[in-house]
Amino acid sequence: MKIGIVGYGKMGHMVEQRAAARGHEVLWRANSYEELVAAVVNGQEVDVAIEFSSPAAVVENLRFCLSHGMKVVCGTTGWYFKLQDVLAIQAQHPASALFYAPNFSLGVRVVSLLTQQLARYEKLLPQYDVAIEETHHTAKLDAPSGTAILLAEPFLGEEGRYKEWALPPNAPEGALPITAHRIGSVPGTHTVRLDSAADTIELTHVAKGREGFADGALAAAEFVTSRCGVFTMEDLIPER
């Protein structure tokens, strides 16, 4: 598989390292929109572009790649408020593909599935309060993390106790609290906590490094190269 890397920071470097270990070839690396345009215009055709840039840059990067019929795996977060705009671009270019996820760790996908099960029980056990806590390195720009929001979603809804999530200390009554910490070089830790007067239930995922995120992104790239459309981790690892 021939790969282009969009966003050549720590994650981009890790993707390149793990790609080589899986027998893939990185043809180009773009650390700016201008470098991305130059790589594509110069005819360095790749099977897939893997995007780990920044919330400020990601939408323009995706717009360019999709409008050129490319297959893109996107691990950048903090842009989902513009998701519908990006999906519309993909729909206008049906030969393209977009695989996006707030977290490409296969372990986090398993935790997400377990959280969905917890949420079903929580609706039957109103004595439990739910909270989510996440910790990341100080360079992470968005808070809370996309993964924390993903883990909160099964507990939200019109019929549930929680209508929305919010960051303390300004969380309104009835909101599910998500506490975000930015400390040192922590790759990522997420905890879903159900607490009652009798006991506490915790489900925690601890990333030990960036390798798991890179391997998951490459698994997504291998999945998407032969497909067109829009995909998420639910397609790569279905519930059943």
Short mmCIF file of C-alpha atoms in Angstrom, two decimals:
data_model
loop_
_atom_site.label_atom_id
_atom_site.label_comp_id
_atom_site.label_asym_id
_atom_site.label_seq_id
_atom_site.Cartn_x
_atom_site.Cartn_y
_atom_site.Cartn_z
CA MET A 1 0.00 0.00 0.00
CA LYS A 2 1.31 3.44 -0.95
CA ILE A 3 0.64 6.09 1.67
CA GLY A 4 0.72 9.87 1.92
CA ILE A 5 0.97 11.39 5.39
CA VAL A 6 -0.84 14.68 6.05
CA GLY A 7 0.48 16.18 9.28
CA TYR A 8 4.03 15.05 9.97
CA GLY A 9 4.16 15.52 13.72
CA LYS A 10 4.58 12.84 16.37
CA MET A 11 1.63 10.81 15.10
CA GLY A 12 2.73 11.21 11.49
CA HIS A 13 6.18 9.92 12.36
CA MET A 14 4.68 6.97 14.24
CA VAL A 15 2.41 6.14 11.29
CA GLU A 16 5.44 6.10 9.01
CA GLN A 17 7.35 3.84 11.39
CA ARG A 18 4.50 1.37 11.80
CA ALA A 19 3.68 1.45 8.08
CA ALA A 20 7.18 0.22 7.28
CA ALA A 21 6.76 -2.58 9.83
CA ARG A 22 3.56 -3.67 8.04
CA GLY A 23 5.23 -3.64 4.62
CA HIS A 24 3.74 -0.39 3.32
CA GLU A 25 5.50 2.50 1.60
CA VAL A 26 5.19 6.18 2.48
CA LEU A 27 5.54 8.18 -0.76
CA TRP A 28 5.17 11.67 0.66
CA ARG A 29 4.77 13.67 3.84
CA ALA A 30 2.92 16.99 3.96
CA ASN A 31 3.19 19.24 6.98
CA SER A 32 1.13 22.09 5.52
CA TYR A 33 -1.70 22.61 3.05
CA GLU A 34 0.80 23.90 0.49
CA GLU A 35 2.91 20.77 0.81
CA LEU A 36 -0.21 18.61 0.43
CA VAL A 37 -1.23 20.41 -2.76
CA ALA A 38 2.29 20.14 -4.15
CA ALA A 39 2.48 16.40 -3.47
CA VAL A 40 -0.84 15.68 -5.19
CA VAL A 41 -0.35 18.10 -8.09
CA ASN A 42 3.09 16.66 -8.77
CA GLY A 43 1.48 13.30 -9.43
CA GLN A 44 2.69 11.33 -6.42
CA GLU A 45 -0.37 9.09 -6.44
CA VAL A 46 -1.05 7.11 -3.26
CA ASP A 47 -3.59 4.47 -2.28
CA VAL A 48 -4.55 6.37 0.85
CA ALA A 49 -3.73 9.57 2.74
CA ILE A 50 -3.52 9.37 6.53
CA GLU A 51 -4.39 12.70 8.18
CA PHE A 52 -3.17 13.68 11.66
CA SER A 53 -2.86 17.47 11.49
CA SER A 54 -4.69 20.00 13.69
CA PRO A 55 -8.27 21.19 14.24
CA ALA A 56 -7.43 24.40 12.36
CA ALA A 57 -6.06 22.61 9.27
CA VAL A 58 -8.03 19.39 8.99
CA VAL A 59 -11.16 20.56 7.14
CA GLU A 60 -9.21 22.18 4.30
CA ASN A 61 -7.00 19.10 4.06
CA LEU A 62 -10.03 16.81 3.84
CA ARG A 63 -11.78 19.06 1.33
CA PHE A 64 -8.75 18.97 -0.96
CA CYS A 65 -8.17 15.22 -0.70
CA LEU A 66 -11.80 14.23 -1.17
CA SER A 67 -12.32 16.62 -4.07
CA HIS A 68 -9.41 14.86 -5.78
CA GLY A 69 -11.05 11.46 -5.34
CA MET A 70 -8.62 10.26 -2.69
CA LYS A 71 -9.13 7.72 0.09
CA VAL A 72 -8.47 9.43 3.44
CA VAL A 73 -8.08 8.14 6.99
CA CYS A 74 -8.52 11.03 9.45
CA GLY A 75 -7.48 10.86 13.09
CA THR A 76 -7.61 14.58 13.82
CA THR A 77 -10.32 15.66 16.27
CA GLY A 78 -11.92 18.99 17.16
CA TRP A 79 -13.62 19.48 13.78
CA TYR A 80 -16.82 17.43 13.98
CA PHE A 81 -19.00 20.55 14.11
CA LYS A 82 -18.16 20.74 10.38
CA LEU A 83 -18.69 17.04 9.75
CA GLN A 84 -21.79 17.52 7.59
CA ASP A 85 -19.88 19.91 5.31
CA VAL A 86 -17.13 17.33 4.83
CA LEU A 87 -19.62 14.51 4.24
CA ALA A 88 -21.27 16.63 1.54
CA ILE A 89 -17.91 17.00 -0.21
CA GLN A 90 -17.39 13.24 -0.13
CA ALA A 91 -20.86 12.68 -1.57
CA GLN A 92 -20.02 15.01 -4.46
CA HIS A 93 -16.99 12.84 -5.26
CA PRO A 94 -18.27 9.26 -4.97
CA ALA A 95 -14.94 7.68 -5.94
CA SER A 96 -13.43 9.09 -2.74
CA ALA A 97 -13.56 7.60 0.74
CA LEU A 98 -13.35 8.99 4.26
CA PHE A 99 -12.61 6.91 7.34
CA TYR A 100 -12.73 9.11 10.43
CA ALA A 101 -12.54 8.32 14.13
CA PRO A 102 -11.78 10.22 17.33
CA ASN A 103 -9.54 7.34 18.36
CA PHE A 104 -8.03 4.57 16.23
CA SER A 105 -6.97 2.38 19.13
CA LEU A 106 -8.55 -1.03 18.70
CA GLY A 107 -8.70 -1.25 22.50
CA VAL A 108 -10.71 1.97 22.68
CA ARG A 109 -13.17 0.49 20.19
CA VAL A 110 -13.65 -2.45 22.56
CA VAL A 111 -14.12 -0.03 25.49
CA SER A 112 -16.67 1.87 23.40
CA LEU A 113 -18.66 -1.33 22.86
CA LEU A 114 -18.50 -2.13 26.59
CA THR A 115 -19.63 1.41 27.40
CA GLN A 116 -22.70 0.90 25.23
CA GLN A 117 -23.53 -2.15 27.35
CA LEU A 118 -22.96 -0.16 30.56
CA ALA A 119 -25.32 2.54 29.32
CA ARG A 120 -28.10 -0.01 28.86
CA TYR A 121 -27.71 -1.14 32.46
CA GLU A 122 -27.43 2.44 33.73
CA LYS A 123 -30.92 3.17 32.49
CA LEU A 124 -32.17 0.34 34.72
CA LEU A 125 -30.07 1.47 37.71
CA PRO A 126 -30.90 5.14 38.38
CA GLN A 127 -28.96 5.13 41.66
CA TYR A 128 -25.71 5.38 39.69
CA ASP A 129 -24.32 8.74 38.62
CA VAL A 130 -22.13 8.73 35.51
CA ALA A 131 -18.95 10.73 34.94
CA ILE A 132 -16.11 10.54 32.44
CA GLU A 133 -12.52 11.55 33.03
CA GLU A 134 -9.73 11.88 30.46
CA THR A 135 -6.05 12.77 30.67
CA HIS A 136 -3.74 13.71 27.78
CA HIS A 137 -0.41 15.38 27.11
CA THR A 138 -0.20 19.16 27.26
CA ALA A 139 0.14 19.48 23.46
CA LYS A 140 -3.38 18.18 22.83
CA LEU A 141 -5.41 21.15 21.65
CA ASP A 142 -9.04 20.10 22.10
CA ALA A 143 -10.73 19.38 25.42
CA PRO A 144 -12.51 17.22 26.17
CA SER A 145 -11.06 14.66 23.81
CA GLY A 146 -13.11 13.26 20.97
CA THR A 147 -12.83 9.87 22.65
CA ALA A 148 -14.35 11.17 25.89
CA ILE A 149 -17.28 12.58 23.92
CA LEU A 150 -17.62 9.25 22.10
CA LEU A 151 -17.80 7.41 25.43
CA ALA A 152 -20.39 9.87 26.75
CA GLU A 153 -22.76 9.47 23.81
CA PRO A 154 -24.40 6.17 24.86
CA PHE A 155 -25.58 7.83 28.10
CA LEU A 156 -27.17 10.83 26.35
CA GLY A 157 -30.61 11.11 24.81
CA GLU A 158 -34.08 12.52 25.10
CA GLU A 159 -35.29 9.57 27.17
CA GLY A 160 -32.20 9.31 29.37
CA ARG A 161 -31.18 11.14 32.52
CA TYR A 162 -28.45 13.10 30.72
CA LYS A 163 -29.35 15.38 27.83
CA GLU A 164 -25.84 16.66 27.19
CA TRP A 165 -22.26 16.51 28.41
CA ALA A 166 -20.39 19.46 29.92
CA LEU A 167 -17.04 20.38 31.41
CA PRO A 168 -16.98 21.10 35.17
CA PRO A 169 -17.15 23.37 37.07
CA ASN A 170 -19.74 25.05 34.87
CA ALA A 171 -21.74 21.94 34.00
CA PRO A 172 -25.48 22.67 34.20
CA GLU A 173 -27.77 20.45 36.23
CA GLY A 174 -28.60 17.28 34.34
CA ALA A 175 -25.42 17.29 32.26
CA LEU A 176 -22.98 14.39 32.23
CA PRO A 177 -19.65 15.77 33.52
CA ILE A 178 -16.48 15.16 31.51
CA THR A 179 -13.31 16.16 33.34
CA ALA A 180 -10.28 16.84 31.12
CA HIS A 181 -6.68 16.96 32.34
CA ARG A 182 -3.61 18.06 30.36
CA ILE A 183 -0.48 16.74 32.06
CA GLY A 184 3.05 16.03 30.83
CA SER A 185 3.32 13.56 27.96
CA VAL A 186 0.42 11.21 28.78
CA PRO A 187 -0.65 9.46 25.51
CA GLY A 188 -4.25 9.12 26.64
CA THR A 189 -6.25 7.72 29.56
CA HIS A 190 -10.05 7.51 29.65
CA THR A 191 -12.30 6.36 32.49
CA VAL A 192 -16.06 5.84 32.49
CA ARG A 193 -17.27 5.89 36.09
CA LEU A 194 -20.65 4.86 37.50
CA ASP A 195 -20.93 5.78 41.16
CA SER A 196 -23.57 5.01 43.79
CA ALA A 197 -23.75 5.08 47.57
CA ALA A 198 -23.04 1.35 47.59
CA ASP A 199 -20.21 0.99 45.09
CA THR A 200 -18.35 2.33 42.07
CA ILE A 201 -17.98 0.77 38.63
CA GLU A 202 -15.04 1.92 36.50
CA LEU A 203 -14.05 1.10 32.95
CA THR A 204 -10.61 2.48 32.03
CA HIS A 205 -8.44 2.45 28.92
CA VAL A 206 -4.78 3.46 29.27
CA ALA A 207 -2.72 4.02 26.12
CA LYS A 208 0.93 3.13 26.68
CA GLY A 209 2.17 5.00 23.61
CA ARG A 210 1.23 6.12 20.11
CA GLU A 211 1.84 2.74 18.47
CA GLY A 212 -1.73 1.53 19.07
CA PHE A 213 -3.22 4.63 17.44
CA ALA A 214 -0.92 4.28 14.42
CA ASP A 215 -1.64 0.57 14.00
CA GLY A 216 -5.37 1.25 14.15
CA ALA A 217 -5.09 4.01 11.55
CA LEU A 218 -3.16 1.67 9.28
CA ALA A 219 -5.78 -1.06 9.76
CA ALA A 220 -8.38 1.52 8.73
CA ALA A 221 -6.26 2.44 5.70
CA GLU A 222 -6.01 -1.21 4.65
CA PHE A 223 -9.79 -1.46 5.03
CA VAL A 224 -10.68 1.68 3.08
CA THR A 225 -8.37 1.39 0.05
CA SER A 226 -10.82 -0.93 -1.74
CA ARG A 227 -13.95 0.99 -0.73
CA CYS A 228 -15.76 4.24 -1.46
CA GLY A 229 -17.95 6.17 0.94
CA VAL A 230 -17.78 7.09 4.62
CA PHE A 231 -16.61 4.74 7.36
CA THR A 232 -15.91 4.67 11.10
CA MET A 233 -14.55 2.19 13.62
CA GLU A 234 -18.03 0.63 13.70
CA ASP A 235 -17.32 -0.64 10.18
CA LEU A 236 -13.85 -1.92 11.00
CA ILE A 237 -14.93 -3.66 14.23
CA PRO A 238 -18.71 -4.19 14.16
CA GLU A 239 -20.69 -4.74 17.35
CA ARG A 240 -21.45 -8.28 16.21
#
